[in-house]
Coordinates of C-alpha atoms in Angstrom, one line a residue:
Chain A
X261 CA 11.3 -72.7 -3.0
X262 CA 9.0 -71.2 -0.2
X263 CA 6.3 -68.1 -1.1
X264 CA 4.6 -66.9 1.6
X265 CA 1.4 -64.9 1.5
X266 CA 0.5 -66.2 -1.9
X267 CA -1.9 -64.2 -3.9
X268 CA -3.4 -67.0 -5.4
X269 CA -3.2 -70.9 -4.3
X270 CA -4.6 -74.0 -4.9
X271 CA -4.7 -76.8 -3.0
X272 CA -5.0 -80.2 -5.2
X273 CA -7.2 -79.1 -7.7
X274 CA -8.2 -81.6 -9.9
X275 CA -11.0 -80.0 -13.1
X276 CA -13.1 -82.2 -15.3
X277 CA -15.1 -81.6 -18.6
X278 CA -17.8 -84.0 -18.4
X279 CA -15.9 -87.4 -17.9
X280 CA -12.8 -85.7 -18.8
X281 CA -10.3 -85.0 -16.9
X282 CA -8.2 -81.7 -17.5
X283 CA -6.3 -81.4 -14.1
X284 CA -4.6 -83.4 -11.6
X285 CA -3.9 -82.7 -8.0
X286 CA -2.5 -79.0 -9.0
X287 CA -0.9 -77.6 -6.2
X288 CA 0.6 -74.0 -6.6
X289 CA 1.3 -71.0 -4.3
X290 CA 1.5 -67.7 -6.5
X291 CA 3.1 -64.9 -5.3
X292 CA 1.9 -61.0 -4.8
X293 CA 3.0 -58.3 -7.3
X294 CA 5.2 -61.0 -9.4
X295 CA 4.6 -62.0 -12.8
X296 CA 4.2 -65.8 -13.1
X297 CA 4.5 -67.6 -16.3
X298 CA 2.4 -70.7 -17.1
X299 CA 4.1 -73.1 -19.9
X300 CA 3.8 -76.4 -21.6
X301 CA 2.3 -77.8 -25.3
X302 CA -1.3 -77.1 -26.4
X303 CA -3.9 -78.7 -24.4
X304 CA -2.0 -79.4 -21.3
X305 CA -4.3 -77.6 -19.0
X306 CA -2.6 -74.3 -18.6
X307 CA -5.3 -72.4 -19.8
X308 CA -8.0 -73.8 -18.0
X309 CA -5.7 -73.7 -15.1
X310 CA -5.7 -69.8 -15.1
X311 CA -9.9 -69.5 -15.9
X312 CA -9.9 -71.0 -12.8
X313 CA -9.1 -68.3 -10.6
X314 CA -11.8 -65.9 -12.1
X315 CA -14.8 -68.9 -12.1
X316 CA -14.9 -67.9 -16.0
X317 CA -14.5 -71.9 -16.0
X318 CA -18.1 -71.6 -14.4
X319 CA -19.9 -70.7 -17.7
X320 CA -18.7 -73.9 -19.4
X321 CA -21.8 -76.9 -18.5
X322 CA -20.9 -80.1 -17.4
X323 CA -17.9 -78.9 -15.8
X324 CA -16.7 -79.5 -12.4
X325 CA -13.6 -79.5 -9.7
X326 CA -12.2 -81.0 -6.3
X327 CA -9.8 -79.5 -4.3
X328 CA -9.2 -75.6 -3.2
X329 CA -8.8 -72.2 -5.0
X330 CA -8.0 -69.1 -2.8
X331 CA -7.3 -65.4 -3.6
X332 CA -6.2 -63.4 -0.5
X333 CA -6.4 -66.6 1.8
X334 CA -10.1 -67.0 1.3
X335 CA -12.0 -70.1 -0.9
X336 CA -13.1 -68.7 -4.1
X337 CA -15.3 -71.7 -4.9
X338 CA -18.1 -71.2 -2.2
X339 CA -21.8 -70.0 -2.5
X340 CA -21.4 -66.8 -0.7
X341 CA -18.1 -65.8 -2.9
X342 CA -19.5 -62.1 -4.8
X343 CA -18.8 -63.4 -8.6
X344 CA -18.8 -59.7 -9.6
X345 CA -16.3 -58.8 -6.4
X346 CA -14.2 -61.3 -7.1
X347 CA -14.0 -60.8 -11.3
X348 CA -13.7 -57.1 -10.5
X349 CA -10.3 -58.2 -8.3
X350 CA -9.2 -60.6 -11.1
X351 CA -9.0 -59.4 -14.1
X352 CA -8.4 -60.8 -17.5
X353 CA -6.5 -60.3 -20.7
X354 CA -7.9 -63.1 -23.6
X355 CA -5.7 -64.7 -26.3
X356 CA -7.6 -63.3 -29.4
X357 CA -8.3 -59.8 -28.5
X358 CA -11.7 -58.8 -28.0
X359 CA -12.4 -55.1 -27.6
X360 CA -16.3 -54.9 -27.9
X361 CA -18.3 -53.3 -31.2
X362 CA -18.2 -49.8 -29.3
X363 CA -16.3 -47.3 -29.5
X364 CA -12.5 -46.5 -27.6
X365 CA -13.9 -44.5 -24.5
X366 CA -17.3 -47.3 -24.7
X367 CA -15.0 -50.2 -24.2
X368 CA -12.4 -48.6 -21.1
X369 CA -15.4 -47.2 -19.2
X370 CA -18.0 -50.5 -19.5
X371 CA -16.5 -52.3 -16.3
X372 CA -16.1 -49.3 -14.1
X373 CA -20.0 -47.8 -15.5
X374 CA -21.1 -51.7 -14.6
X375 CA -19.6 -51.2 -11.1
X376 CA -21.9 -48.0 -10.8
X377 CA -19.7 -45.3 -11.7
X378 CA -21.8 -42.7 -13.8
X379 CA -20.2 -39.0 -13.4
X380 CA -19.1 -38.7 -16.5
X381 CA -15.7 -36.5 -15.2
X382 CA -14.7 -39.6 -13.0
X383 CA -15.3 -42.3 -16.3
X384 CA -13.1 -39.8 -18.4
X385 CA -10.4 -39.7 -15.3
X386 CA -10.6 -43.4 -15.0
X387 CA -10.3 -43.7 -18.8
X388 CA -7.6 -41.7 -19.4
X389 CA -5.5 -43.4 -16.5
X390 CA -6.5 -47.1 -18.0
X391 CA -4.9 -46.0 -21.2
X392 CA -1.9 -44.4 -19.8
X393 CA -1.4 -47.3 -17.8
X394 CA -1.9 -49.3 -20.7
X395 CA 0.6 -47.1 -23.3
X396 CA -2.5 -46.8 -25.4
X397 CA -2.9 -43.2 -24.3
X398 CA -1.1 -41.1 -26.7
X399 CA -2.3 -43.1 -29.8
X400 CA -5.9 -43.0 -29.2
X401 CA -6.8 -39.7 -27.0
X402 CA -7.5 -37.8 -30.5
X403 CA -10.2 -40.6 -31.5
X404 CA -11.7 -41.8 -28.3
X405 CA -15.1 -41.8 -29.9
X406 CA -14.1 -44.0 -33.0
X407 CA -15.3 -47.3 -32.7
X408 CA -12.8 -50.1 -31.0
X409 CA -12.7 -52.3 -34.1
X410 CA -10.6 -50.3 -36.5
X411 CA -7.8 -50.0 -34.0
X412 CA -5.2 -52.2 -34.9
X413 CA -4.5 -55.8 -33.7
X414 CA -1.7 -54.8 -30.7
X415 CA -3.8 -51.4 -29.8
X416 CA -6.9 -53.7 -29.4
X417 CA -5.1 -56.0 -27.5
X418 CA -3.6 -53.2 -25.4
X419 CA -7.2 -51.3 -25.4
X420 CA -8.7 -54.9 -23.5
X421 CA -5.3 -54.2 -21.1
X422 CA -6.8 -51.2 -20.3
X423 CA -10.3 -52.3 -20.2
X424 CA -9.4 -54.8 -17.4
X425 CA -7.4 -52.3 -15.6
X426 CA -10.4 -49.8 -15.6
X427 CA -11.8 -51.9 -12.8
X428 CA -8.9 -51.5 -10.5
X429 CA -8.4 -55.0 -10.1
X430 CA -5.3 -56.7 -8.3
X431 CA -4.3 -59.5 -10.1
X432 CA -4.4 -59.8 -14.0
X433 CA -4.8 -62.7 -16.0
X434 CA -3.5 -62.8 -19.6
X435 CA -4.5 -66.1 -21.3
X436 CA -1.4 -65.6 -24.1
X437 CA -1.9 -62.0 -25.0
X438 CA 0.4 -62.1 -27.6
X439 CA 0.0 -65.1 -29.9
X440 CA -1.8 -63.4 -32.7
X441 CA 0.2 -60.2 -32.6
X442 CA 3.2 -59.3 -35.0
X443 CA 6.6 -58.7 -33.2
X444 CA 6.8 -55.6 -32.9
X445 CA 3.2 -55.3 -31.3
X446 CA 4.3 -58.7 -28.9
X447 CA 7.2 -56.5 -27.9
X448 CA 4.8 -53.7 -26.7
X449 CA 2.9 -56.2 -24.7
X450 CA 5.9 -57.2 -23.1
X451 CA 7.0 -54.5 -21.8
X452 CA 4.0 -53.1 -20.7
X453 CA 3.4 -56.6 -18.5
X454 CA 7.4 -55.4 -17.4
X455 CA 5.6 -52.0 -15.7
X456 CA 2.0 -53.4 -14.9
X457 CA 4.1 -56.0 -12.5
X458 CA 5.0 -53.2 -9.7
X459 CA 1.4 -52.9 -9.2
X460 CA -0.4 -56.3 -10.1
X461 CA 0.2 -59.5 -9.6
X462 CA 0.0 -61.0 -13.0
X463 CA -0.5 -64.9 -14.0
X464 CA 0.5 -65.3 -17.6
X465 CA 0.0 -68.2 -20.3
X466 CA 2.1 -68.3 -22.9
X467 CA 3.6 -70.9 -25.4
X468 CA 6.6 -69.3 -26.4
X469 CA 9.2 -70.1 -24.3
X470 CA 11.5 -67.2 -25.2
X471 CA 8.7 -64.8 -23.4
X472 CA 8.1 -66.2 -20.4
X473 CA 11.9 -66.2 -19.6
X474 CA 11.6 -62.6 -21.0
X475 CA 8.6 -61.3 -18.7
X476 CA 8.3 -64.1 -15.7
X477 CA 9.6 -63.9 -12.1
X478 CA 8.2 -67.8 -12.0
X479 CA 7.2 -70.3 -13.8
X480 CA 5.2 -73.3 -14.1
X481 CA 5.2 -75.9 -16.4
X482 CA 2.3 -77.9 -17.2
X483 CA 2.2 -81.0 -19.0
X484 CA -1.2 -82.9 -19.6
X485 CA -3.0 -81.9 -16.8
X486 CA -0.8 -82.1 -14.3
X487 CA 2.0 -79.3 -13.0
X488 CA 5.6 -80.5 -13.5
X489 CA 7.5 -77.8 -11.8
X490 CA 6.9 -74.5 -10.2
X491 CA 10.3 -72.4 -9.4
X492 CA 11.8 -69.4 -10.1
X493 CA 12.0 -68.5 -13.8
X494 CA 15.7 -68.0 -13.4
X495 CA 16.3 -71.5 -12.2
X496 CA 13.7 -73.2 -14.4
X497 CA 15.5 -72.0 -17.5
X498 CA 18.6 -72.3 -16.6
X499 CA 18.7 -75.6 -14.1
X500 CA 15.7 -77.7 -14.3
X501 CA 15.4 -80.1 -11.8
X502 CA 13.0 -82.3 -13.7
X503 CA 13.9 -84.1 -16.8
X504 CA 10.5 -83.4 -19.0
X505 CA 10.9 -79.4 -18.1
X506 CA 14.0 -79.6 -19.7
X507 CA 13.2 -81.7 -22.5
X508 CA 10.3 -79.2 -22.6
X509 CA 12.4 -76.0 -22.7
X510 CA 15.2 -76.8 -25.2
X511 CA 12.5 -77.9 -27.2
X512 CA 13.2 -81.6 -27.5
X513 CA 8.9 -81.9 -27.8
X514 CA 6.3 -79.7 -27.4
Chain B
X99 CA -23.3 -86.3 -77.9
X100 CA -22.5 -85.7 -74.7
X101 CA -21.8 -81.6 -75.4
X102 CA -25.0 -81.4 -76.4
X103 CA -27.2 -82.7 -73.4
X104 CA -25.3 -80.7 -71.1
X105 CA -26.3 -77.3 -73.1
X106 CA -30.2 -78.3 -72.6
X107 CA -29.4 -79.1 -69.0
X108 CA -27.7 -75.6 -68.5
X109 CA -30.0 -74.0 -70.5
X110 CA -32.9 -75.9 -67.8
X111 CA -30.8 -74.7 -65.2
X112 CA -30.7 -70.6 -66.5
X113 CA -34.5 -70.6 -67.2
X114 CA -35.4 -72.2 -63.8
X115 CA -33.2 -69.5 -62.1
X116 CA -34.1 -66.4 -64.2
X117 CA -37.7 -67.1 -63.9
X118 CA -38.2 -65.4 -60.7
X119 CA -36.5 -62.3 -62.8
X120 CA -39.1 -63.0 -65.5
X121 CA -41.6 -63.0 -63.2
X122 CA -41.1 -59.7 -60.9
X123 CA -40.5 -57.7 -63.9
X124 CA -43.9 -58.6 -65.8
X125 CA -45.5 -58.1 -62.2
X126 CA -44.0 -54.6 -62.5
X127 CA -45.3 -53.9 -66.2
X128 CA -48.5 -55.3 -65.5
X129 CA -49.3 -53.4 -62.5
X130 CA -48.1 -49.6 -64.4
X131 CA -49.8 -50.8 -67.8
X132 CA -53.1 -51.4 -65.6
X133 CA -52.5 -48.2 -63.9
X134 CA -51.1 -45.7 -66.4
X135 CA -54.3 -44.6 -67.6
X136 CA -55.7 -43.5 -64.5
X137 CA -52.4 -40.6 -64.1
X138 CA -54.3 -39.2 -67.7
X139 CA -57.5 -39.1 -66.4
X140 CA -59.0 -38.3 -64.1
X141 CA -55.2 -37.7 -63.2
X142 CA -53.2 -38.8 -60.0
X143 CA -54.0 -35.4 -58.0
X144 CA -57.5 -37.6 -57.2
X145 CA -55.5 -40.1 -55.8
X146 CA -54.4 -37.7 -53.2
X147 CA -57.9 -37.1 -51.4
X148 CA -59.3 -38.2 -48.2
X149 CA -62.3 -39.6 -49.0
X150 CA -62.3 -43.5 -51.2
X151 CA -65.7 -43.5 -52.3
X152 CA -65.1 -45.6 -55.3
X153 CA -69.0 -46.3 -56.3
X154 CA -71.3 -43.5 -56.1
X155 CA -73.9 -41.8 -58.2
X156 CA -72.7 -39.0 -58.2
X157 CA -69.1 -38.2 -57.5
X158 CA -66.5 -41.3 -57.7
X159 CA -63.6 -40.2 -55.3
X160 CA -60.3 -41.9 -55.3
X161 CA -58.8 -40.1 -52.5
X162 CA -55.9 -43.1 -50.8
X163 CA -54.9 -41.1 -47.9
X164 CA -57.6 -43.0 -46.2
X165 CA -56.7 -46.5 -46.8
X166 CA -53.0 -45.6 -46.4
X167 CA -53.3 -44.3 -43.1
X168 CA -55.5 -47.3 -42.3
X169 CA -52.5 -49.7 -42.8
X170 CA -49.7 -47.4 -41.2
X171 CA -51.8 -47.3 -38.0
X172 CA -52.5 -50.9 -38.1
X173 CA -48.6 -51.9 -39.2
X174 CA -47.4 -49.4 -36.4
X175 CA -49.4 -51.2 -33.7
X176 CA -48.4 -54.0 -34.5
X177 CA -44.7 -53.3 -34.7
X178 CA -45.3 -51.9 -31.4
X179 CA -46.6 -55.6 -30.1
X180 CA -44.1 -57.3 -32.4
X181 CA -40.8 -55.8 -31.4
X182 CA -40.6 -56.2 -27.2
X183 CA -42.6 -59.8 -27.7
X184 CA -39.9 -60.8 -30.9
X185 CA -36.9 -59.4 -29.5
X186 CA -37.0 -60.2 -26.1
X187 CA -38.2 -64.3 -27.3
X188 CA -35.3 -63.8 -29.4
X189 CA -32.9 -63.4 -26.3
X190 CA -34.4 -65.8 -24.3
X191 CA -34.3 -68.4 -26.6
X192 CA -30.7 -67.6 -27.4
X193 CA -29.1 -67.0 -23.9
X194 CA -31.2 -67.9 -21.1
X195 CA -33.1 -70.8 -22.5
X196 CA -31.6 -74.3 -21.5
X197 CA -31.5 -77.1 -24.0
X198 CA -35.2 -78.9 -22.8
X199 CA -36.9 -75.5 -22.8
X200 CA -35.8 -74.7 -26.4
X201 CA -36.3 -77.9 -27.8
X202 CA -39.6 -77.5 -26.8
X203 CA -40.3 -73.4 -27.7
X204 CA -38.7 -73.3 -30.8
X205 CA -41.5 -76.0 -32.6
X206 CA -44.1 -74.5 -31.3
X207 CA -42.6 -70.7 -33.0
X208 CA -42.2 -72.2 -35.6
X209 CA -45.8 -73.7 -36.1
X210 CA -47.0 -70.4 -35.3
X211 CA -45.4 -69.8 -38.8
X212 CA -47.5 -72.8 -40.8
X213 CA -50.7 -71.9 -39.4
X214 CA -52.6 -70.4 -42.5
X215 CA -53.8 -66.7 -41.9
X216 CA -57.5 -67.3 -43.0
X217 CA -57.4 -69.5 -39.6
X218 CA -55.9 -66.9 -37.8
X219 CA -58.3 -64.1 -39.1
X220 CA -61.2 -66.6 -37.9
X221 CA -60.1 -66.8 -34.3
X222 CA -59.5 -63.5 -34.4
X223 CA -63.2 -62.7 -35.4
X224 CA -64.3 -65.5 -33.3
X225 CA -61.7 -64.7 -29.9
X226 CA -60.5 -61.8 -30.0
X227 CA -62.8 -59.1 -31.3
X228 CA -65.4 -59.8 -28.7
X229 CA -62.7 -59.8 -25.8
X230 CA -61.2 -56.4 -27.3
X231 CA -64.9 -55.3 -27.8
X232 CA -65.5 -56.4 -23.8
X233 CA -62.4 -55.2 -22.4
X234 CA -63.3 -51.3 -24.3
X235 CA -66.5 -51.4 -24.0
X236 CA -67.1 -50.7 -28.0
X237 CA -69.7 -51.4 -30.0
X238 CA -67.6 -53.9 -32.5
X239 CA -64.4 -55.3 -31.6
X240 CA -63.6 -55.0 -35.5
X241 CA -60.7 -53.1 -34.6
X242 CA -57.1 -51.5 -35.5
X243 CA -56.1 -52.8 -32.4
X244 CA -57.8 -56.4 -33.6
X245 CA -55.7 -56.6 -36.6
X246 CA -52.3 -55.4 -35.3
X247 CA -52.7 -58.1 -32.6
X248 CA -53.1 -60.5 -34.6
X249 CA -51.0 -59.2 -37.5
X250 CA -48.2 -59.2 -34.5
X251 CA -49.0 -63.0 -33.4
X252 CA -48.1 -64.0 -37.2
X253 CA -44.5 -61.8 -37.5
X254 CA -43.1 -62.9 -34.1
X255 CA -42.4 -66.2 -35.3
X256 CA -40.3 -64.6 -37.8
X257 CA -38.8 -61.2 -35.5
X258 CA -37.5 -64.2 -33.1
X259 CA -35.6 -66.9 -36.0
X260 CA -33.9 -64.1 -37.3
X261 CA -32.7 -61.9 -34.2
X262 CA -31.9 -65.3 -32.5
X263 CA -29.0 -66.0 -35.3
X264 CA -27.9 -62.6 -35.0
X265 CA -27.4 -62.9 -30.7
X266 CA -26.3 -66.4 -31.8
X267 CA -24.0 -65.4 -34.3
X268 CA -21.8 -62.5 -31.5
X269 CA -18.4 -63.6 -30.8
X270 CA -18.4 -65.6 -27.7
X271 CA -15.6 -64.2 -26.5
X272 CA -17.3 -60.4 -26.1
X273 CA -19.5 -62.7 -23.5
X274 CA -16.0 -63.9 -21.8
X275 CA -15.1 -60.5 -21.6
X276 CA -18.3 -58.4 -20.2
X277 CA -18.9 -61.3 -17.7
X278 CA -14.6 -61.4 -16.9
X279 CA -15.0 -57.4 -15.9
X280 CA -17.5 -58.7 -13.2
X281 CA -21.0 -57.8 -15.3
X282 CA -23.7 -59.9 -14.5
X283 CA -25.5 -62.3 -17.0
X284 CA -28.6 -59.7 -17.8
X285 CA -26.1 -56.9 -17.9
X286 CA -23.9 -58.5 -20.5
X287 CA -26.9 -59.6 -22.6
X288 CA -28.7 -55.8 -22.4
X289 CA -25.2 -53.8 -22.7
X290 CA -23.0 -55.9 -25.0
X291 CA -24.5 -59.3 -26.4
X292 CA -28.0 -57.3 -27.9
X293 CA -26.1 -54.2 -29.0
X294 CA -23.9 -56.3 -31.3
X295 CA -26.6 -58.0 -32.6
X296 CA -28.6 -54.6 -33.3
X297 CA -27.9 -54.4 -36.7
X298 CA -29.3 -58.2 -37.7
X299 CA -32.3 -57.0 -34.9
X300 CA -33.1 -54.5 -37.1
X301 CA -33.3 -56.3 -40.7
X302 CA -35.7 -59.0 -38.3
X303 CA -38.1 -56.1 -37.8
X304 CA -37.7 -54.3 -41.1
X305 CA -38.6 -58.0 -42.4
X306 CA -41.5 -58.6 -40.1
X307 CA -42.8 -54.9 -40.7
X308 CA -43.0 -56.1 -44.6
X309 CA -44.9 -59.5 -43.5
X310 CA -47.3 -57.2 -41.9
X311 CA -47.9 -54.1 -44.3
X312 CA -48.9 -57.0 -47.0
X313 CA -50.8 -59.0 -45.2
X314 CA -53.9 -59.5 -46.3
X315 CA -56.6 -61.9 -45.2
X316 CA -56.3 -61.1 -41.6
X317 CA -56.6 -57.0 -41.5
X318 CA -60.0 -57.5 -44.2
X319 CA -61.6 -60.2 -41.8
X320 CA -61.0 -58.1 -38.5
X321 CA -60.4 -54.6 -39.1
X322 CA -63.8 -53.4 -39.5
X323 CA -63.0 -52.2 -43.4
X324 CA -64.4 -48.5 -42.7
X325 CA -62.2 -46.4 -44.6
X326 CA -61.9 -43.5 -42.9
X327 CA -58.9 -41.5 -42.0
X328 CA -57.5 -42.3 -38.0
X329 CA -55.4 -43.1 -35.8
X330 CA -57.5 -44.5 -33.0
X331 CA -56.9 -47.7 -31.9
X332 CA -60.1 -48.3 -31.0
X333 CA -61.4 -47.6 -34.5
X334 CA -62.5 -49.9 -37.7
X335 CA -60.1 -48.8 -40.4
X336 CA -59.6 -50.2 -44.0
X337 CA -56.1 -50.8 -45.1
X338 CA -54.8 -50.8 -48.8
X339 CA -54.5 -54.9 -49.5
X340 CA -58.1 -55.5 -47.7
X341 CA -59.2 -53.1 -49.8
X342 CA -57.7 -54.4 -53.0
X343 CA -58.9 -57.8 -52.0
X344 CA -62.5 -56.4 -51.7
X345 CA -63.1 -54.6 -54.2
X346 CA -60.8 -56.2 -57.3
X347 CA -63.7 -59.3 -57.6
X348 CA -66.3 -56.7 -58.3
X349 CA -64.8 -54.1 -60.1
X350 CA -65.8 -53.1 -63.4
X351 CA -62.8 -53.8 -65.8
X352 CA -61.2 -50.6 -66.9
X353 CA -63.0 -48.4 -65.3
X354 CA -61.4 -45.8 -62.6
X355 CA -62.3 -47.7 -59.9
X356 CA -60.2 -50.6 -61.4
X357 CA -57.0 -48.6 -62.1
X358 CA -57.1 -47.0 -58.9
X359 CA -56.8 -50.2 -57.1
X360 CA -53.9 -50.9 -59.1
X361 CA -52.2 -47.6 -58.0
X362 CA -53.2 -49.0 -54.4
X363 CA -51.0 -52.6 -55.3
X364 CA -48.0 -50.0 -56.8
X365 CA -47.6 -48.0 -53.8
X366 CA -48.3 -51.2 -51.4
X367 CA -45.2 -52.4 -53.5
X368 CA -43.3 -49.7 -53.2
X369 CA -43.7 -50.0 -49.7
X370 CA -42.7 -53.3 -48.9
X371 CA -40.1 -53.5 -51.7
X372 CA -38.4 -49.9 -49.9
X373 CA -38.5 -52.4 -46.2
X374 CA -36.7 -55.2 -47.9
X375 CA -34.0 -52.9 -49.5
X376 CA -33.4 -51.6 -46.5
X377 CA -33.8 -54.7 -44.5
X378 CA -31.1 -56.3 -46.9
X379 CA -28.6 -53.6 -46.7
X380 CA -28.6 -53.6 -42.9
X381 CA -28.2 -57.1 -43.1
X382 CA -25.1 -57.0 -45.7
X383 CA -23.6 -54.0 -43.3
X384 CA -23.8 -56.4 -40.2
X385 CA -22.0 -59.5 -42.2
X386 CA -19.5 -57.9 -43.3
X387 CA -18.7 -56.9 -39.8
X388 CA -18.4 -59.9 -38.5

């Protein structure tokens, strides 16, 4: 499999905690306006894989990497990278939702007011758009004041969608959006990652199986540490060439 | 056997925790059985005067407005101090701090905390008055100002434990998300970390207001003790526990004068007991947030 102009790439990436050491040699070229699905069992580097490519990794001490990460071609890890350009560009969805203790409006508008938009008629058009884009629009427009928390667990997890969109960014990170939501709410999620795909290029970690063959153009397995396989998700769930990705995906471990 | 040493030792165990019960509620029937006569005569109207004049030949005047206003002004300059100093310590300590620089601010806070206030009013008298008096130009640096400084210096220790467990105590991951929309470190500390932690902030200061109102031994050594209704800065003023510290020793029992100071100690309770409510409920609102 060949992807030109990747979005995102890394070039033998290797990450440590301290002595440990939480990935080897990743290589990975992911494409632009795709959705790509990172898999494998708890602890196997997946997550810490994708805070890579927003340097949220960077807030951890005693951390450190070898090897290459580049968004758009350019070297992310370098001194004269803009941390606030390049998280505005990446955005990110967390596993346990976490809308902050404001209210609906409060939470949607704090990236774009951060990046120096104050007119309140441009934070209310950019608002309204995030939560439209989101599907969060029609449920919440009538109580835009009320405070984030007593939305319920899928709307705040579809509230931080739209937080992260607020900023306009072009590639969204979801560190497995859905693993604390009910069904119904998971189903939401997926199909809103099924429209946010035509217009971002989306990196997605999940742990069950049945979604990332659901919402994934590719996908990557990851087993302690290291990257597996990388094709498309067609061809990963249906003819693996590597024996642990298929041991992996009918569920023989993991 | 057996059955009946574990009754005694329960029956240890209620007494030792009820006492504080015991103890509160005598305070309270003490103070209004000490004080009750006074509302007969010469009736509470004379407790709302502005002159305190307790002694005199001829006309004994009760008035409290003096000695009240005396510790408002000296409790609101020093919440002034104590809020920017306690708050901002608070976030340092909690989010900006390393490990070396903590281990080594947080002992001396909290010995800040041991150091008895009788010392503190004596550097005070021996430090600072003359530097406030320099720095004014004023005939005594026995001061408003004096008190609330130092009054501040002995709150901050505890303004800065308690708002450091509330920033402590914010989800992480509201941190993960201000600083994954691109915010900077200050920025998610002033709009998101310090605005969740508002609510445990607040009961800090309500607390360290109440550590300040009843302090005693600090305000009567430097304040000046001239009770006399202000709110200069720059002025001596008497506030209501100097006064009852003052005065009780030499009071002749059961007079006016004495029940009069004991309607000073009820509204000085009523005062702090009012902070700690509120302080309390504050608190119980921001747990069960979380």
């Amino acid at each position: 499999m060949v992807i030109n102009n990747p979005k995102v790439e890394t070039e033998a990436l290797n990450f440590y905690y301290g002595a440990t050491q939480a990935l080897f040699d990743v290589s990975i070229r992911i494409p632009e306006k795709k959705v790509t699905a990172l898999i494998g069992p708890s602890g196997c580097g997946k997550s810490t894989f994708l805070r890579m490519f927003n340097r949220l990794n960077d807030i951890i001490t005693g951390t450190h990497h070898k090897g290459r990460v580049l968004v758009d071609g350019e070297e992310i890890y370098n001194n004269h990278v803009n941390l606030v350009e390049l998280r505005k560009k990446v955005g990110m969805v967390f596993q346990k939702s976490n809308p902050f203790p404001k209210s609906v409006f409060e939470n949607v508008a704090y990236g774009p007011k951060i990046h120096g938009i104050k007119e309140s008629s441009k934070l209310m058009e950019i608002v309204e758009r995030s939560l439209k884009a989101a599907a969060l629009w029609d449920e919440v427009k009538d109580r835009l004041s009320s405070n984030a928390l007593g939305l319920s667990g899928g709307q705040q997890q579809r509230l931080c969608i739209a937080r992260a969109l607020a900023v306009e960014p072009e590639i969204l990170l979801m560190d497995e959006p859905a693993s604390a939501l009910d069904p119904k709410s998971t189903s939401r999620i997926e199909d809103l990652i099924g429209e946010l795909r035509k217009n971002y290029t989306i990196v997605i970690v999940t742990h069950n199986m049945q979604q990332a063959a659901r919402v994934s153009d590719y996908t990557a397995f990851f087993y302690e540490g290291n990257m597996i396989e990388f094709d498309t998700t067609e061809k990963m769930f249906t003819n693996p060439g590597n024996q642990q990705t298929e041991d992996y995906i009918t569920g023989r471990f993991g | 056997m057996k059955n009946w040493k574990e009754k005694i030792i329960r029956l240890l165990l209620v007494a030792s925790a009820s006492i504080s019960i015991l103890i509160v509620l005598s305070i309270f029937l003490f103070l209004g059985k000490e004080a009750l006569p006074f509302a007969f005569d010469p009736g509470l109207s004379a407790l709302w005067g502005t002159r305190w004049i307790p002694v005199s030949f001829k006309e004994e005047l009760f008035g409290l407005l003096p000695l009240l206003t005396g510790s408002i002004l000296v409790t609101v300059l020093a919440t002034a101090i104590m809020i920017p100093f306690g708050v901002l310590g608070a976030v340092y300590i909690a989010e900006i701090a390393r490990g070396p620089e903590r281990d080594i601010l947080k002992p001396f806070i909290e010995i800040l905390t041991a150091i008895p206030s009788v010392v503190i009013g004596f550097f005070g008298l021996v430090v600072l008055s003359p530097i406030i008096k320099n720095i004014f130009h004023l005939n005594t640096g026995l001061t408003a100002l004096s008190g609330a400084v130092l009054l501040a210096l002995m709150a901050i220790p505890t303004v800065i434990s308690i708002s450091e467990d509330a920033i402590r105590s914010v989800p992480k991951s509201y941190k993960e998300a201000s600083l994954a929309l691109g915010a900077k470190r200050l920025q998610t500390i002033f709009s998101v970390i310090v605005p969740a932690a508002l609510p445990g902030i607040i009961a800090a200061i309500m607390l360290g207001i109440g550590r300040v109102i009843g302090e005693t031994m600090v305000v009567l050594m430097v304040t000046g003790n001239a009770a006399k209704i202000t709110f200069n800065p720059m002025s001596s003023v008497r506030t209501m526990t100097a006064t009852i510290a003052a005065e009780m020793g030499e009071v002749a029992f059961g007079s006016h004068h004495y029940r009069a100071l004991f309607w000073v100690g009820i509204i000085l309770l009523l005062i702090t007991f009012g902070l700690n409510v509120i302080a309390q409920k504050v608190l119980k609102r921001y747990r069960t947030v979380e």
